[in-house]
Short mmCIF file of C-alpha atoms in Angstrom, two decimals:
data_model
loop_
_atom_site.label_atom_id
_atom_site.label_comp_id
_atom_site.label_asym_id
_atom_site.label_seq_id
_atom_site.Cartn_x
_atom_site.Cartn_y
_atom_site.Cartn_z
CA UNK A 1 0.00 0.00 0.00
CA UNK A 2 2.92 2.36 0.36
CA UNK A 3 3.02 3.09 -3.37
CA UNK A 4 -0.64 4.11 -3.33
CA UNK A 5 -0.13 6.26 -0.24
CA UNK A 6 2.84 7.98 -1.86
CA UNK A 7 0.78 8.72 -4.99
CA UNK A 8 -1.96 10.23 -2.81
CA UNK A 9 0.52 12.46 -1.01
CA UNK A 10 2.28 13.59 -4.17
CA UNK A 11 -0.72 14.08 -6.49
CA UNK A 12 -3.66 14.47 -4.13
CA UNK A 13 -5.67 12.16 -6.42
CA UNK A 14 -8.28 9.92 -4.82
CA UNK A 15 -11.07 7.65 -6.01
CA UNK A 16 -13.67 9.55 -3.98
CA UNK A 17 -15.74 10.60 -7.02
CA UNK A 18 -15.86 7.06 -8.37
CA UNK A 19 -16.84 5.66 -4.98
CA UNK A 20 -19.54 8.32 -4.59
CA UNK A 21 -20.91 7.42 -8.02
CA UNK A 22 -20.99 3.73 -7.17
CA UNK A 23 -22.78 4.43 -3.90
CA UNK A 24 -25.33 6.58 -5.69
CA UNK A 25 -26.02 3.81 -8.20
CA UNK A 26 -26.47 1.27 -5.41
CA UNK A 27 -28.90 3.56 -3.58
CA UNK A 28 -30.94 4.12 -6.74
CA UNK A 29 -31.15 0.37 -7.32
CA UNK A 30 -32.22 -0.16 -3.70
CA UNK A 31 -35.15 2.24 -4.06
CA UNK A 32 -36.48 0.24 -7.00
CA UNK A 33 -36.48 -3.13 -5.29
CA UNK A 34 -39.79 -4.74 -4.49
CA UNK A 35 -41.55 -3.83 -7.72
CA UNK A 36 -42.95 -6.85 -9.54
CA UNK A 37 -43.63 -4.97 -12.74
CA UNK A 38 -40.35 -4.28 -14.64
CA UNK A 39 -41.79 -1.06 -16.10
CA UNK A 40 -42.55 0.30 -12.62
CA UNK A 41 -39.04 -0.69 -11.51
CA UNK A 42 -37.50 1.14 -14.46
CA UNK A 43 -39.69 4.20 -13.92
CA UNK A 44 -38.77 4.39 -10.23
CA UNK A 45 -35.05 4.23 -11.02
CA UNK A 46 -35.36 6.91 -13.72
CA UNK A 47 -37.36 9.21 -11.44
CA UNK A 48 -34.85 8.82 -8.63
CA UNK A 49 -31.87 9.48 -10.89
CA UNK A 50 -33.59 12.52 -12.44
CA UNK A 51 -34.29 13.94 -8.99
CA UNK A 52 -30.63 13.53 -8.08
CA UNK A 53 -29.44 15.42 -11.17
CA UNK A 54 -31.84 18.34 -10.56
CA UNK A 55 -30.94 18.82 -6.89
#
């Protein structure tokens, strides 16, 4: 891990944005669970993701 730590110190680059994106995707998928109708599931995911982009 020392190489990765050194890169962080030197460049200041992290994977925080990628991790935040992955977490957001997981949360959107969680909100759609429980729907038996695939169209309702899709609609719920699209509505949730649209609300996130507006806010």
